[in-house]
Short mmCIF file of C-alpha atoms and ligand atoms in Angstrom, two decimals:
data_model
loop_
_atom_site.label_atom_id
_atom_site.label_comp_id
_atom_site.label_asym_id
_atom_site.label_seq_id
_atom_site.Cartn_x
_atom_site.Cartn_y
_atom_site.Cartn_z
CA UNK A 1144 -13.41 -66.26 88.82
CA UNK A 1145 -11.73 -66.98 85.49
CA UNK A 1146 -10.35 -63.82 83.90
CA UNK A 1147 -10.09 -63.96 80.12
CA UNK A 1148 -8.46 -61.33 77.91
CA UNK A 1149 -10.18 -61.28 74.53
CA UNK A 1150 -8.36 -60.05 71.41
CA UNK A 1151 -10.85 -60.43 68.54
CA UNK A 1152 -8.23 -59.07 66.10
CA UNK A 1153 -8.65 -58.66 62.37
CA UNK A 1154 -10.99 -59.71 59.57
CA UNK A 1155 -13.27 -62.54 60.55
CA UNK A 1156 -11.64 -62.85 63.99
CA UNK A 1157 -14.38 -60.84 65.75
CA UNK A 1158 -17.17 -62.90 64.12
CA UNK A 1159 -15.83 -66.24 65.26
CA UNK A 1160 -14.80 -64.97 68.70
CA UNK A 1161 -18.39 -63.73 69.20
CA UNK A 1162 -19.62 -67.32 68.75
CA UNK A 1163 -16.98 -68.59 71.14
CA UNK A 1164 -18.10 -66.11 73.78
CA UNK A 1165 -21.71 -67.16 73.26
CA UNK A 1166 -20.71 -70.74 73.99
CA UNK A 1167 -18.67 -69.57 76.99
CA UNK A 1168 -21.71 -67.87 78.53
CA UNK A 1169 -23.81 -71.00 78.07
CA UNK A 1170 -21.26 -73.47 79.39
CA UNK A 1171 -20.30 -71.33 82.39
CA UNK A 1172 -23.95 -71.26 83.45
CA UNK A 1173 -24.16 -75.04 83.11
CA UNK A 1174 -20.97 -75.85 84.97
CA UNK A 1175 -21.56 -73.05 87.46
CA UNK A 1176 -18.35 -71.06 87.31
CA UNK A 1177 -17.88 -67.31 87.22
CA UNK A 1178 -15.79 -65.56 84.61
CA UNK A 1179 -15.10 -62.11 83.33
CA UNK A 1180 -13.77 -60.95 79.99
CA UNK A 1181 -11.92 -57.80 78.96
CA UNK A 1182 -11.63 -56.92 75.31
CA UNK A 1183 -8.49 -55.48 73.69
CA UNK A 1184 -8.38 -53.93 70.22
CA UNK A 1185 -4.89 -55.06 69.20
CA UNK A 1186 -4.64 -55.75 65.49
CA UNK A 1187 -4.51 -54.22 62.04
CA UNK A 1188 -7.12 -51.48 62.46
CA UNK A 1189 -5.50 -50.11 65.59
CA UNK A 1190 -2.11 -50.25 63.92
CA UNK A 1191 -3.35 -48.31 60.89
CA UNK A 1192 -4.90 -45.66 63.11
CA UNK A 1193 -2.17 -45.28 65.72
CA UNK A 1194 0.99 -46.85 64.29
CA UNK A 1195 1.14 -49.07 67.37
CA UNK A 1196 0.94 -52.84 67.50
CA UNK A 1197 1.42 -53.79 71.16
CA UNK A 1198 3.86 -52.37 73.70
CA UNK A 1199 5.85 -54.16 76.39
CA UNK A 1200 3.61 -52.59 79.05
CA UNK A 1201 0.48 -53.82 77.29
CA UNK A 1202 1.89 -57.33 77.14
CA UNK A 1203 2.59 -57.11 80.88
CA UNK A 1204 -1.03 -56.12 81.50
CA UNK A 1205 -2.14 -59.39 79.92
CA UNK A 1206 -0.30 -61.33 82.62
CA UNK A 1207 -3.07 -60.34 85.03
CA UNK A 1208 -5.44 -62.67 83.15
CA UNK A 1209 -5.84 -66.43 83.41
CA UNK A 1210 -5.94 -66.87 79.64
CA UNK A 1211 -6.03 -64.98 76.35
CA UNK A 1212 -8.59 -65.72 73.64
CA UNK A 1213 -7.40 -64.53 70.22
CA UNK A 1214 -9.46 -64.31 67.01
CA UNK A 1215 -7.12 -63.64 64.09
CA UNK A 1216 -4.16 -61.50 63.13
CA UNK A 1217 -3.49 -60.15 59.63
CA UNK A 1218 -4.72 -57.18 57.62
CA UNK A 1219 -4.58 -56.66 53.84
CA UNK A 1220 -3.37 -53.04 54.23
CA UNK A 1221 -0.53 -53.91 56.61
CA UNK A 1222 2.76 -55.25 55.24
CA UNK A 1223 3.48 -58.92 55.98
CA UNK A 1224 5.37 -59.48 59.21
CA UNK A 1225 4.33 -56.35 61.10
CA UNK A 1226 1.33 -57.83 62.87
CA UNK A 1227 2.56 -61.40 62.79
CA UNK A 1228 5.88 -60.55 64.44
CA UNK A 1229 4.69 -57.46 66.33
CA UNK A 1230 1.64 -59.06 67.92
CA UNK A 1231 1.33 -62.83 67.60
CA UNK A 1232 5.00 -63.78 67.85
CA UNK A 1233 5.69 -61.05 70.41
CA UNK A 1234 3.01 -62.48 72.67
CA UNK A 1235 4.31 -66.02 72.19
CA UNK A 1236 7.89 -64.97 72.97
CA UNK A 1237 7.32 -62.38 75.72
CA UNK A 1238 4.87 -64.60 77.57
CA UNK A 1239 7.17 -67.58 76.97
CA UNK A 1240 4.35 -69.68 75.52
CA UNK A 1241 6.80 -72.37 74.56
CA UNK A 1242 4.25 -75.01 73.62
CA UNK A 1243 2.07 -74.72 70.56
CA UNK A 1244 -0.51 -77.44 71.03
CA UNK A 1245 -2.45 -78.46 67.93
CA UNK A 1246 -4.87 -81.33 68.09
CA UNK A 1247 -5.52 -82.96 64.72
CA UNK A 1248 -8.89 -84.57 65.22
CA UNK A 1249 -11.43 -85.38 62.55
CA UNK A 1250 -14.86 -84.82 64.05
CA UNK A 1251 -17.66 -87.11 62.85
CA UNK A 1252 -19.52 -85.71 59.87
CA UNK A 1253 -16.66 -83.47 58.81
CA UNK A 1254 -15.57 -83.97 55.23
CA UNK A 1255 -12.04 -85.34 55.04
CA UNK A 1256 -10.02 -84.94 51.83
CA UNK A 1257 -8.37 -88.34 52.38
CA UNK A 1258 -10.00 -91.32 50.75
CA UNK A 1259 -11.22 -94.01 53.13
CA UNK A 1260 -10.15 -92.21 56.30
CA UNK A 1261 -12.53 -91.44 59.14
CA UNK A 1262 -12.57 -90.12 62.70
CA UNK A 1263 -10.97 -93.33 64.00
CA UNK A 1264 -7.93 -92.73 61.77
CA UNK A 1265 -7.31 -89.06 62.44
CA UNK A 1266 -6.94 -88.29 66.12
CA UNK A 1267 -3.50 -87.17 67.15
CA UNK A 1268 -1.89 -84.11 68.67
CA UNK A 1269 1.11 -82.05 67.61
CA UNK A 1270 3.32 -80.42 70.25
CA UNK A 1271 5.17 -77.70 68.36
CA UNK A 1272 8.02 -75.84 70.06
CA UNK A 1273 6.94 -72.19 69.95
CA UNK A 1274 9.86 -69.92 70.90
CA UNK A 1275 13.00 -70.98 68.99
CA UNK A 1276 14.26 -72.28 65.66
CA UNK A 1277 13.95 -70.09 62.56
CA UNK A 1278 11.39 -68.01 64.47
CA UNK A 1279 13.81 -66.54 67.00
CA UNK A 1280 14.97 -63.87 64.66
CA UNK A 1281 18.73 -64.11 64.11
CA UNK A 1282 19.79 -62.94 60.69
CA UNK A 1283 20.15 -59.97 58.43
CA UNK A 1284 21.19 -58.58 55.09
CA UNK A 1285 24.51 -57.75 53.58
CA UNK A 1286 24.64 -55.51 50.47
CA UNK A 1287 20.84 -55.43 50.40
CA UNK A 1288 19.36 -54.53 47.04
CA UNK A 1289 22.56 -55.16 45.10
CA UNK A 1290 23.33 -58.14 42.86
CA UNK A 1291 25.73 -59.32 45.59
CA UNK A 1292 23.02 -59.36 48.24
CA UNK A 1293 23.38 -61.86 51.07
CA UNK A 1294 20.57 -62.76 53.48
CA UNK A 1295 21.00 -65.01 56.49
CA UNK A 1296 18.29 -66.45 58.71
CA UNK A 1297 19.53 -68.45 61.66
CA UNK A 1298 18.01 -71.59 63.07
CA UNK A 1299 18.39 -71.77 66.86
CA UNK A 1300 18.08 -74.95 68.87
CA UNK A 1301 18.87 -74.91 72.57
CA UNK A 1302 19.05 -77.89 74.86
CA UNK A 1303 16.92 -75.99 77.38
CA UNK A 1304 14.25 -75.26 74.76
CA UNK A 1305 14.22 -78.80 73.40
CA UNK A 1306 14.15 -80.38 76.86
CA UNK A 1307 11.21 -78.39 78.18
CA UNK A 1308 9.18 -79.00 75.05
CA UNK A 1309 10.05 -82.70 74.97
CA UNK A 1310 9.13 -83.09 78.63
CA UNK A 1311 5.70 -81.59 77.99
CA UNK A 1312 5.23 -83.93 75.01
CA UNK A 1313 6.30 -87.04 76.93
CA UNK A 1314 3.94 -86.15 79.77
CA UNK A 1315 1.10 -85.53 77.35
CA UNK A 1316 1.75 -88.89 75.68
CA UNK A 1317 1.44 -90.58 79.05
CA UNK A 1318 -1.82 -88.80 79.74
CA UNK A 1319 -3.19 -89.78 76.36
CA UNK A 1320 -2.25 -93.38 77.01
CA UNK A 1321 -4.13 -93.23 80.31
CA UNK A 1322 -7.12 -92.12 78.21
CA UNK A 1323 -6.83 -95.13 75.90
CA UNK A 1324 -4.41 -93.95 73.19
CA UNK A 1325 -1.37 -96.02 72.15
CA UNK A 1326 1.15 -93.96 74.13
CA UNK A 1327 3.58 -93.33 71.31
CA UNK A 1328 5.60 -90.14 70.83
CA UNK A 1329 6.99 -89.33 67.38
CA UNK A 1330 9.79 -86.78 66.99
CA UNK A 1331 9.85 -84.96 63.64
CA UNK A 1332 13.12 -83.50 62.37
CA UNK A 1333 15.65 -83.73 59.59
CA UNK A 1334 18.59 -85.51 61.19
CA UNK A 1335 20.03 -86.47 57.80
CA UNK A 1336 20.64 -82.83 56.82
CA UNK A 1337 20.29 -80.59 59.90
CA UNK A 1338 23.13 -82.44 61.57
CA UNK A 1339 23.40 -79.81 64.33
CA UNK A 1340 19.92 -78.61 65.27
CA UNK A 1341 18.11 -81.91 64.64
CA UNK A 1342 20.94 -83.81 66.27
CA UNK A 1343 20.48 -81.83 69.47
CA UNK A 1344 16.75 -82.68 69.46
CA UNK A 1345 17.44 -86.33 68.69
CA UNK A 1346 19.85 -86.71 71.59
CA UNK A 1347 17.60 -84.80 73.97
CA UNK A 1348 14.62 -86.94 72.90
CA UNK A 1349 16.40 -90.21 73.55
CA UNK A 1350 18.15 -89.17 76.75
CA UNK A 1351 14.95 -87.86 78.31
CA UNK A 1352 13.02 -90.88 77.06
CA UNK A 1353 15.53 -93.33 78.51
CA UNK A 1354 15.92 -91.59 81.83
CA UNK A 1355 12.41 -90.39 82.66
CA UNK A 1356 9.90 -91.87 80.23
CA UNK A 1357 10.98 -95.45 79.45
CA UNK A 1358 7.29 -96.44 79.33
CA UNK A 1359 6.63 -94.16 76.32
CA UNK A 1360 7.22 -95.72 72.90
CA UNK A 1361 9.49 -93.50 70.81
CA UNK A 1362 9.37 -93.05 67.06
CA UNK A 1363 11.09 -90.67 64.64
CA UNK A 1364 10.17 -89.28 61.18
CA UNK A 1365 12.00 -86.92 58.88
CA UNK A 1366 9.81 -83.91 58.11
CA UNK A 1367 9.41 -84.74 54.43
CA UNK A 1368 8.39 -88.30 55.20
CA UNK A 1369 6.00 -87.06 57.89
CA UNK A 1370 4.22 -84.89 55.29
CA UNK A 1371 3.73 -88.04 53.27
CA UNK A 1372 2.54 -90.19 56.18
CA UNK A 1373 0.09 -87.51 57.35
CA UNK A 1374 -1.70 -87.99 54.04
CA UNK A 1375 -1.16 -91.70 53.56
CA UNK A 1376 -1.39 -93.16 57.07
CA UNK A 1377 -2.48 -90.58 59.65
CA UNK A 1378 -3.56 -93.43 61.92
CA UNK A 1379 0.15 -94.06 62.66
CA UNK A 1380 0.26 -91.03 64.93
CA UNK A 1381 -0.63 -90.48 68.56
CA UNK A 1382 1.52 -87.60 69.91
CA UNK A 1383 4.05 -85.71 67.81
CA UNK A 1384 6.79 -83.36 68.98
CA UNK A 1385 8.45 -81.01 66.52
CA UNK A 1386 10.56 -77.84 66.40
CA UNK A 1387 8.90 -74.58 65.44
CA UNK A 1388 9.33 -74.21 61.67
CA UNK A 1389 8.59 -77.79 60.69
CA UNK A 1390 5.76 -77.67 63.21
CA UNK A 1391 4.26 -74.67 61.46
CA UNK A 1392 4.21 -76.52 58.16
CA UNK A 1393 3.07 -79.90 59.36
CA UNK A 1394 0.19 -78.48 61.40
CA UNK A 1395 -1.27 -76.90 58.27
CA UNK A 1396 -1.22 -80.33 56.66
CA UNK A 1397 -2.84 -81.59 59.86
CA UNK A 1398 -5.52 -78.90 59.68
CA UNK A 1399 -6.43 -79.98 56.16
CA UNK A 1400 -6.81 -83.66 56.96
CA UNK A 1401 -9.05 -82.79 59.90
CA UNK A 1402 -11.37 -80.87 57.62
CA UNK A 1403 -9.75 -77.48 57.14
CA UNK A 1404 -8.83 -74.32 58.95
CA UNK A 1405 -12.47 -73.83 59.95
CA UNK A 1406 -12.16 -76.62 62.50
CA UNK A 1407 -8.49 -76.49 63.57
CA UNK A 1408 -7.61 -74.85 66.90
CA UNK A 1409 -4.34 -74.18 68.65
CA UNK A 1410 -3.07 -73.30 72.10
CA UNK A 1411 0.04 -71.24 72.80
CA UNK A 1412 0.77 -72.58 76.21
CA UNK A 1413 3.04 -71.38 78.95
CA UNK A 1414 3.08 -74.09 81.62
CA UNK A 1415 4.58 -71.49 83.98
CA UNK A 1416 1.83 -70.51 86.44
CA UNK A 1417 3.11 -66.91 86.51
CA UNK A 1418 2.55 -66.47 82.81
CA UNK A 1419 -0.55 -66.74 80.65
CA UNK A 1420 -1.53 -68.97 77.74
CA UNK A 1421 -3.30 -67.94 74.55
CA UNK A 1422 -5.78 -69.89 72.45
CA UNK A 1423 -6.74 -69.26 68.84
CA UNK A 1424 -8.46 -70.75 65.82
CA UNK A 1425 -5.84 -71.60 63.21
CA UNK A 1426 -7.60 -69.97 60.26
CA UNK A 1427 -6.34 -66.48 59.51
CA UNK A 1428 -8.31 -63.26 59.29
CA UNK A 1429 -9.86 -64.25 55.90
CA UNK A 1430 -10.43 -60.63 54.76
CA UNK A 1431 -12.41 -61.73 51.70
CA UNK A 1432 -15.09 -63.24 53.90
CA UNK A 1433 -15.21 -60.56 56.59
CA UNK A 1434 -18.68 -59.59 57.71
CA UNK A 1435 -20.42 -62.21 55.58
CA UNK A 1436 -21.35 -64.62 58.35
CA UNK A 1437 -19.91 -67.54 56.37
CA UNK A 1438 -16.79 -68.51 58.32
CA UNK A 1439 -16.97 -71.70 60.31
CA UNK A 1440 -16.64 -70.80 64.02
CA UNK A 1441 -16.01 -74.40 65.11
CA UNK A 1442 -12.24 -73.74 65.28
CA UNK A 1443 -12.77 -70.72 67.51
CA UNK A 1444 -15.19 -72.67 69.69
CA UNK A 1445 -12.72 -75.57 69.89
CA UNK A 1446 -10.03 -73.06 70.88
CA UNK A 1447 -12.28 -71.87 73.68
CA UNK A 1448 -12.76 -75.49 74.74
CA UNK A 1449 -8.98 -75.91 74.92
CA UNK A 1450 -8.68 -72.65 76.83
CA UNK A 1451 -11.08 -73.91 79.48
CA UNK A 1452 -9.53 -77.37 79.68
CA UNK A 1453 -5.96 -76.11 80.04
CA UNK A 1454 -6.79 -73.14 82.27
CA UNK A 1455 -9.09 -75.20 84.47
CA UNK A 1456 -6.30 -77.72 85.01
CA UNK A 1457 -3.72 -75.00 85.66
CA UNK A 1458 -5.97 -73.23 88.15
CA UNK A 1459 -7.12 -76.49 89.71
CA UNK A 1460 -10.75 -75.63 88.94
CA UNK A 1461 -12.43 -78.88 87.93
CA UNK A 1462 -15.66 -77.24 86.77
CA UNK A 1463 -13.74 -75.07 84.31
CA UNK A 1464 -11.89 -78.07 82.86
CA UNK A 1465 -15.22 -79.93 82.72
CA UNK A 1466 -16.65 -77.09 80.65
CA UNK A 1467 -13.83 -77.60 78.15
CA UNK A 1468 -14.68 -81.29 77.83
CA UNK A 1469 -18.35 -80.44 77.48
CA UNK A 1470 -17.57 -78.12 74.56
CA UNK A 1471 -15.61 -80.90 72.86
CA UNK A 1472 -18.64 -83.17 73.16
CA UNK A 1473 -20.96 -80.46 71.87
CA UNK A 1474 -18.73 -79.92 68.82
CA UNK A 1475 -18.71 -83.66 68.19
CA UNK A 1476 -22.52 -83.65 68.29
CA UNK A 1477 -22.84 -80.54 66.09
CA UNK A 1478 -20.49 -81.37 63.22
CA UNK A 1479 -22.62 -84.15 61.70
CA UNK A 1480 -25.47 -81.63 61.35
CA UNK A 1481 -23.43 -79.40 59.07
CA UNK A 1482 -23.29 -80.10 55.31
CA UNK A 1483 -19.68 -79.23 54.75
CA UNK A 1484 -17.14 -77.40 56.83
CA UNK A 1485 -15.72 -75.12 54.16
CA UNK A 1486 -16.31 -71.39 54.09
CA UNK A 1487 -19.82 -70.56 52.99
CA UNK A 1488 -20.79 -74.20 52.50
CA UNK A 1489 -21.65 -75.14 56.07
CA UNK A 1490 -25.35 -75.04 55.39
CA UNK A 1491 -25.54 -72.57 58.29
CA UNK A 1492 -24.26 -69.09 58.97
CA UNK A 1493 -21.45 -68.43 61.44
CA UNK A 1494 -23.95 -67.36 64.12
CA UNK A 1495 -26.24 -70.34 63.52
CA UNK A 1496 -23.34 -72.75 64.08
CA UNK A 1497 -22.68 -71.05 67.41
CA UNK A 1498 -26.35 -71.57 68.28
CA UNK A 1499 -26.17 -75.24 67.31
CA UNK A 1500 -23.20 -75.78 69.61
CA UNK A 1501 -25.06 -74.04 72.45
CA UNK A 1502 -28.06 -76.32 71.90
CA UNK A 1503 -25.80 -79.36 71.86
CA UNK A 1504 -24.29 -78.36 75.21
C1 IPM B 212 0.63 -70.12 62.90
C2 IPM B 212 0.82 -69.00 61.94
C3 IPM B 212 1.91 -68.09 62.47
C4 IPM B 212 3.17 -68.93 62.59
C5 IPM B 212 2.14 -66.82 61.65
C6 IPM B 212 0.88 -66.04 61.44
C7 IPM B 212 3.23 -65.96 62.23
O1 IPM B 212 1.11 -69.48 60.67
O2 IPM B 212 0.21 -69.88 64.03
O3 IPM B 212 0.87 -71.28 62.53
O4 IPM B 212 3.95 -69.00 61.62
O5 IPM B 212 3.40 -69.49 63.64
MN1 MN B 213 1.11 -71.61 60.53
#
């Protein structure tokens, strides 16, 4: 029995999650595994009505599940930061989901903004550290609101945090090589300016590579250069490992070259078996499009695929992992049938795309 906590969230989150759950029902029947879902109303509406985002006890409750499936977080009537920090980042931190896994894969038939690039050129994965860096919250104001105001925002890099993220990335690179990829891991940083934080990552990368992963080819890019190469030569990349803030930025570039936020999915993974991982489409809550049945649910369906693959492997349930792979294949078969992947221009409504994926299963 796979137990999934579902947080549809704000805006278009519930619409795309509904399609994901439709696909889940179909694929579970095919692969023959049992699952149950429990829905939670965390998000902007609940916050506006109750003043509560999510409490420590409510986060603890989520640990009883095998995985969390999240739609979207963000509400036009809630000030920036409240839901992002109070819900999304709180879950990532409290559940120690220290890996943010973001595949950048151009599915066949999906329009790519890069000239002369196709599915063979864009197929890599970004391992973003998910608990440290500029996201871990150190900082504050001095003389706020005066002409002498000072604001600080600290960047934290720990050897522990870098090592555990790097180890995951090296292991993933090996697994990808076993599946036919080049087996190259690229570290992204800014060693020429961030001579403390990036230096720690650089040393950790090389020491771990030398001692435990000598078979993995290592490469390094500065973040600014990586933004350029993503657009110019995405085929250079296989597996990328990157600290949190640069990872946030670069994965939005990645989402665009794979056809947009409507197809990009991410996993917030805690490899610790006592914790729980969370999977989400990368597109936000898109309030302008809410309720219009125009948002592409492929990203949410791909997130569900990742959820099943990762959870199936963690639980040692092969049929669950197989369902994840089956969803990947169904997405690959569905995308060429859609005109364009952008909002409202798919040629199909949100619900019809979910149906197409179910047929392709
Ligand atoms: C993401 C998002 C979040 C982040 C926001 C919503 C806090 O942009 O998942 O990439 O910055 O990590
Ligand atoms: Mn982001």
